[in-house]
CSV table of C-alpha atoms in Angstrom, one decimal:
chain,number,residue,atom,x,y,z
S,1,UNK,CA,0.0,0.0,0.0
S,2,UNK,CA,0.9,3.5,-0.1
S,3,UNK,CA,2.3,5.3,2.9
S,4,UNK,CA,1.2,8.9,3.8
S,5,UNK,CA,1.5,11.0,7.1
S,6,UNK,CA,-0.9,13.4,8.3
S,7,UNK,CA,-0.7,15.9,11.4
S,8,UNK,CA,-4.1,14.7,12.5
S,9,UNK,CA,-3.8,11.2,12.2
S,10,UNK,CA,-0.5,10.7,12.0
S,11,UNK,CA,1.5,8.0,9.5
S,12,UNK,CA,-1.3,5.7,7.8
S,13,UNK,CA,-1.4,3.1,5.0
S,14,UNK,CA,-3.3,3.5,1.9
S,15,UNK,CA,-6.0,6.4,2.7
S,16,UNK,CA,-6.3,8.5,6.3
S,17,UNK,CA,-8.6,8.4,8.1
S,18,UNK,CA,-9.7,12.4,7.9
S,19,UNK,CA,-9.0,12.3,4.5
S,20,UNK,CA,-6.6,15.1,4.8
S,21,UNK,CA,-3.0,13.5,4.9
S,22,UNK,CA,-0.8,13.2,1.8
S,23,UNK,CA,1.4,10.4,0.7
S,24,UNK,CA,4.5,10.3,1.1
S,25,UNK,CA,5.4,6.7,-0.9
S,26,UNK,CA,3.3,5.1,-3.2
S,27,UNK,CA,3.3,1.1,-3.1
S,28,UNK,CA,6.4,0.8,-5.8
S,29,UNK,CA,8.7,3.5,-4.5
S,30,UNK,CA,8.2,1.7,-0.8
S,31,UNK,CA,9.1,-1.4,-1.7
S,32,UNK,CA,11.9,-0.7,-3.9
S,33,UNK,CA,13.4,1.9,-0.8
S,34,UNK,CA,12.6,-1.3,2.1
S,35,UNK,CA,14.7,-3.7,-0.2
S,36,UNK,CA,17.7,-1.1,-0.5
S,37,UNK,CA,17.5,-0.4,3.4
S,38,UNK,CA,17.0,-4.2,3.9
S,39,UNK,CA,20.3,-5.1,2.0
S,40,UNK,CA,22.3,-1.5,3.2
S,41,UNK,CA,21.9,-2.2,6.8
S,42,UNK,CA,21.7,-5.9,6.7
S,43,UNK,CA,24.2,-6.7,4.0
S,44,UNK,CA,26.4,-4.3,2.2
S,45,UNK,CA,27.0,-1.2,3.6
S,46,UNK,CA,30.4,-0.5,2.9
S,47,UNK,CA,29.6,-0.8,-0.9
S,48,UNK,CA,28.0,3.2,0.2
S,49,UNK,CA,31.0,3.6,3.0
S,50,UNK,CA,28.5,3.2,5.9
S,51,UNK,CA,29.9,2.0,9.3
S,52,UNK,CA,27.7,0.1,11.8
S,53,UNK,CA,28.1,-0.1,15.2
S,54,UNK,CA,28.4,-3.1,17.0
S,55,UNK,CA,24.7,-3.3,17.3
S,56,UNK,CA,24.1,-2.6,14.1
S,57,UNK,CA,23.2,0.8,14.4
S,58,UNK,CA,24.3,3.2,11.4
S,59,UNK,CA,24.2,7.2,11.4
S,60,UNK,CA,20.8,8.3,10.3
S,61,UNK,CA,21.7,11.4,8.1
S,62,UNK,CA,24.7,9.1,6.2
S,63,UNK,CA,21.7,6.8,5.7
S,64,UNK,CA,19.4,9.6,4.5
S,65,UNK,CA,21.8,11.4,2.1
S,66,UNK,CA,22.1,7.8,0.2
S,67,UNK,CA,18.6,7.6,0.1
S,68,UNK,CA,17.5,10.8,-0.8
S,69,UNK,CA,20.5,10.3,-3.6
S,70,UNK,CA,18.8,7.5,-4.9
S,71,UNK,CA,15.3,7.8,-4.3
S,72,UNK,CA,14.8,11.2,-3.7
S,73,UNK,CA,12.9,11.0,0.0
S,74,UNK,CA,13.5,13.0,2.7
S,75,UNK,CA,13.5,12.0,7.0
S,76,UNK,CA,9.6,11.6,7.3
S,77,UNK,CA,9.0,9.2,4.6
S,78,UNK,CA,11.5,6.9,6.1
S,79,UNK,CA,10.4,7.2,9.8
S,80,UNK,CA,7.1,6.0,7.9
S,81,UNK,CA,8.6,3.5,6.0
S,82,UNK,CA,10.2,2.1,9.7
S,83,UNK,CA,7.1,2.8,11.6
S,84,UNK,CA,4.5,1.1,9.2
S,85,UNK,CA,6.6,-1.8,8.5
S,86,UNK,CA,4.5,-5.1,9.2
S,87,UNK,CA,7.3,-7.3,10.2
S,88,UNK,CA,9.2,-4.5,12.2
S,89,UNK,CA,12.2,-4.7,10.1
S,90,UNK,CA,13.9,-1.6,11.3
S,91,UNK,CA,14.3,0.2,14.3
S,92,UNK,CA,15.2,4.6,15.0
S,93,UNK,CA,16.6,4.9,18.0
S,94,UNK,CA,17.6,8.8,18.2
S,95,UNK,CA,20.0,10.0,15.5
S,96,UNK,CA,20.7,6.4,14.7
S,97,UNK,CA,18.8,3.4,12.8
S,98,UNK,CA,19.1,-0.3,12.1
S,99,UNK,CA,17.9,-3.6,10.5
S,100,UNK,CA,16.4,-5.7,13.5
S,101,UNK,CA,17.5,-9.1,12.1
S,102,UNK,CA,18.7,-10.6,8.9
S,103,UNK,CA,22.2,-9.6,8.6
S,104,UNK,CA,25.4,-11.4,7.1
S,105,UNK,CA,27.8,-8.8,8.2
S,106,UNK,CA,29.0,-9.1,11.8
S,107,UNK,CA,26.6,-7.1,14.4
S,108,UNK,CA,25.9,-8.3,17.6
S,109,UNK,CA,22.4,-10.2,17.0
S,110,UNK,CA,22.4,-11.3,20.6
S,111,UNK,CA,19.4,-9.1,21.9
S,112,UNK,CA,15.4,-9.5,22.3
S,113,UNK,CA,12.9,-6.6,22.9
S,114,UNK,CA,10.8,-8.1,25.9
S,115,UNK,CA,7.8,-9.9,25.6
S,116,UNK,CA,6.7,-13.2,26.0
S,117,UNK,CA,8.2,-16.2,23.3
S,118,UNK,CA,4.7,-18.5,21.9
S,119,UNK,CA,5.1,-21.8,22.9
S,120,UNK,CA,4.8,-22.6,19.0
S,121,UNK,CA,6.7,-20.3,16.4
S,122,UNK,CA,6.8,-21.6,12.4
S,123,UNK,CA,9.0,-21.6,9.8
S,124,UNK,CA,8.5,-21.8,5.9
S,125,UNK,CA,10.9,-23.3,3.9
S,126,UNK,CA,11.0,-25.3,0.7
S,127,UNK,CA,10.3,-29.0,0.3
S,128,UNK,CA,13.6,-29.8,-1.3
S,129,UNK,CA,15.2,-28.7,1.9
S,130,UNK,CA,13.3,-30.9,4.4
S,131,UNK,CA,15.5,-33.9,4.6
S,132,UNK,CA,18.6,-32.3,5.4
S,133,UNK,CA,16.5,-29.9,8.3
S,134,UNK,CA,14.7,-33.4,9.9
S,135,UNK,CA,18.3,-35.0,9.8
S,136,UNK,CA,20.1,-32.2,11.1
S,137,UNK,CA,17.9,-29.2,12.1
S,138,UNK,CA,17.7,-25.5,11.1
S,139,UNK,CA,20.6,-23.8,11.3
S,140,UNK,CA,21.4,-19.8,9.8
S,141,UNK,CA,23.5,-20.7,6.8
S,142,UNK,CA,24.3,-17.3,5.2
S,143,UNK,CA,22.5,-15.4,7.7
S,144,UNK,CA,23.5,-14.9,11.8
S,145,UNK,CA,20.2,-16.0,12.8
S,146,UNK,CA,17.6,-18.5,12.0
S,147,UNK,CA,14.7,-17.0,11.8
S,148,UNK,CA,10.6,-18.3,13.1
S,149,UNK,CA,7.2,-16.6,12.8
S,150,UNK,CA,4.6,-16.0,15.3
S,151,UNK,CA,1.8,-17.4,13.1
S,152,UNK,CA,1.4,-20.0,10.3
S,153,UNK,CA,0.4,-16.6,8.1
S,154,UNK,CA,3.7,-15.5,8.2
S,155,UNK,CA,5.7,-18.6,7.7
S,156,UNK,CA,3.7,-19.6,4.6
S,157,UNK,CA,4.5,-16.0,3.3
S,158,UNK,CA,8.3,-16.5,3.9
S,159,UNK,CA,8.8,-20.0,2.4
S,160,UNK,CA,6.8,-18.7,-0.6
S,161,UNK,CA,10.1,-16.8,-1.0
S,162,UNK,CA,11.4,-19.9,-2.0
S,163,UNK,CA,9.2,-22.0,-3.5
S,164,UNK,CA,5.4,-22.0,-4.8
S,165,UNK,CA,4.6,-24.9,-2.4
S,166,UNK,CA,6.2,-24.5,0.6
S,167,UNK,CA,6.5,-26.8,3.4
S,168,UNK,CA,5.5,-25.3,6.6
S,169,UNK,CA,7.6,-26.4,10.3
S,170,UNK,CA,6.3,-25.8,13.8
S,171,UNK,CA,8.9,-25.2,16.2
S,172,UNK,CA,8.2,-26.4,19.9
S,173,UNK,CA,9.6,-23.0,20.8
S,174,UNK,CA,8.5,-23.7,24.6
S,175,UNK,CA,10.9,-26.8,25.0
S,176,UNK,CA,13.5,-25.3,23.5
S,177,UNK,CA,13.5,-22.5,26.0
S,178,UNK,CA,12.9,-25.1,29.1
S,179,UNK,CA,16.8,-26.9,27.9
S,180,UNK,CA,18.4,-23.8,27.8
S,181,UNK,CA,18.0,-22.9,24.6
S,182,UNK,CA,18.0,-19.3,23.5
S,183,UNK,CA,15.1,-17.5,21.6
S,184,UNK,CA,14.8,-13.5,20.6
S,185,UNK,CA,12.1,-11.6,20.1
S,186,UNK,CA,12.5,-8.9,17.3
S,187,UNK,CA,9.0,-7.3,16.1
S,188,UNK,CA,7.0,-9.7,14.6
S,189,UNK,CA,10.1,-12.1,14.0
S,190,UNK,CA,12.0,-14.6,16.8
S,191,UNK,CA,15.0,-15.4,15.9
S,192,UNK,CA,17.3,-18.7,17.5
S,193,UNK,CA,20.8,-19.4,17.2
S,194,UNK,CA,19.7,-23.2,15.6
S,195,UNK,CA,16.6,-25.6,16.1
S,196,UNK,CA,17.5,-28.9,16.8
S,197,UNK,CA,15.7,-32.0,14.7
S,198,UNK,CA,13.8,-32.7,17.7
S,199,UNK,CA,11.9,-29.2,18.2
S,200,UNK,CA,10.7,-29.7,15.0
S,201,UNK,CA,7.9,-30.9,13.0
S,202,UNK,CA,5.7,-31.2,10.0
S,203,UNK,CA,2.6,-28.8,10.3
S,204,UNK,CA,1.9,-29.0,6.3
S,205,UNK,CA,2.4,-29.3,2.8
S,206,UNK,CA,0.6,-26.5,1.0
């Protein structure tokens, strides 16, 4: 949808409310900036000469100069990109910002926002991978993190990513946490070192 603010209503998706806000992204342009921002703070952000913290935090002007170089958008229409994005992707924290989860460059991923973990979280994934994650669990690969979703919802949306039919795994999320296991909470995402084969199992097929 597109993203608009207004100073009644404040940052809204599609149309507000009072019908007197304007849009600040339309649907295209906010999906092509949250895959750039996705892959600058998660990925490659010395290809633009951007330093992260140890936390992952990078300077928020160095981050808005590159984007208003490439997309033309200025402070608010990022602080509504962040603060309508579904899966909480991103996080402002004063004069800084960063990607939550996701990244392959080294950050220090080790850190939950509180709340409580489901006793079930999900993962999509596809079918050609299901052997090797029954014999010897889910582990990050390319990424710090493995990553689990609150609802079924969001797991069949991820591991249509990867394929067309994807199978879906519940995670006993609960038992993990009673051996000792570690699990973050990071917006809508929970993220885990690894599963072990026997947290997991086969909710469906679609």
């Amino acid at each position: 949808m597109d993203i608009g603010y207004c100073e009644k209503c404040g940052f809204f998706e599609g149309k507000c409310k009072c019908g007197n806000g304007r849009i600040l992204l339309d649907m295209k342009t906010r999906i092509k900036v949250s895959k750039f921002l996705s892959g600058l703070l998660r990925h490659y952000p010395e290809k633009f000469r951007l330093n992260l913290d140890k936390n992952g935090f990078a300077d928020l002007r160095k981050v808005l100069n590159i984007l208003k170089e490439r997309y033309g958008i200025d402070e608010i229409s990022l602080r509504a990109l962040v603060h309508l994005d579904k899966k909480g992707r991103f996080e402002i924290v004063n004069d800084k910002i960063r990607a939550k989860y996701g990244h392959t460059v080294p950050v220090n991923h080790k850190w939950s926002e509180s709340g409580e973990i489901p006793p079930l979280l999900y993962h999509g994934t596809s079918p050609k991978n299901l052997e090797s994650i029954l014999r010897h669990g889910l582990l990050p690969m390319k990424r710090r993190e493995v990553h689990l979703s609150e609802t079924v919802e969001d797991a069949i949306e991820v591991g249509k990513r990867y394929s067309e039919k994807p199978v879906i795994l519940m995670i006993n999320a609960k038992d993990m946490i009673k051996d000792g296991y570690e699990i973050r909470k990071k917006g809508r995402v929970y993220t885990t070192d690894f599963v072990l084969p026997k947290y997991i199992s086969i909710l469906k097929k679609l």
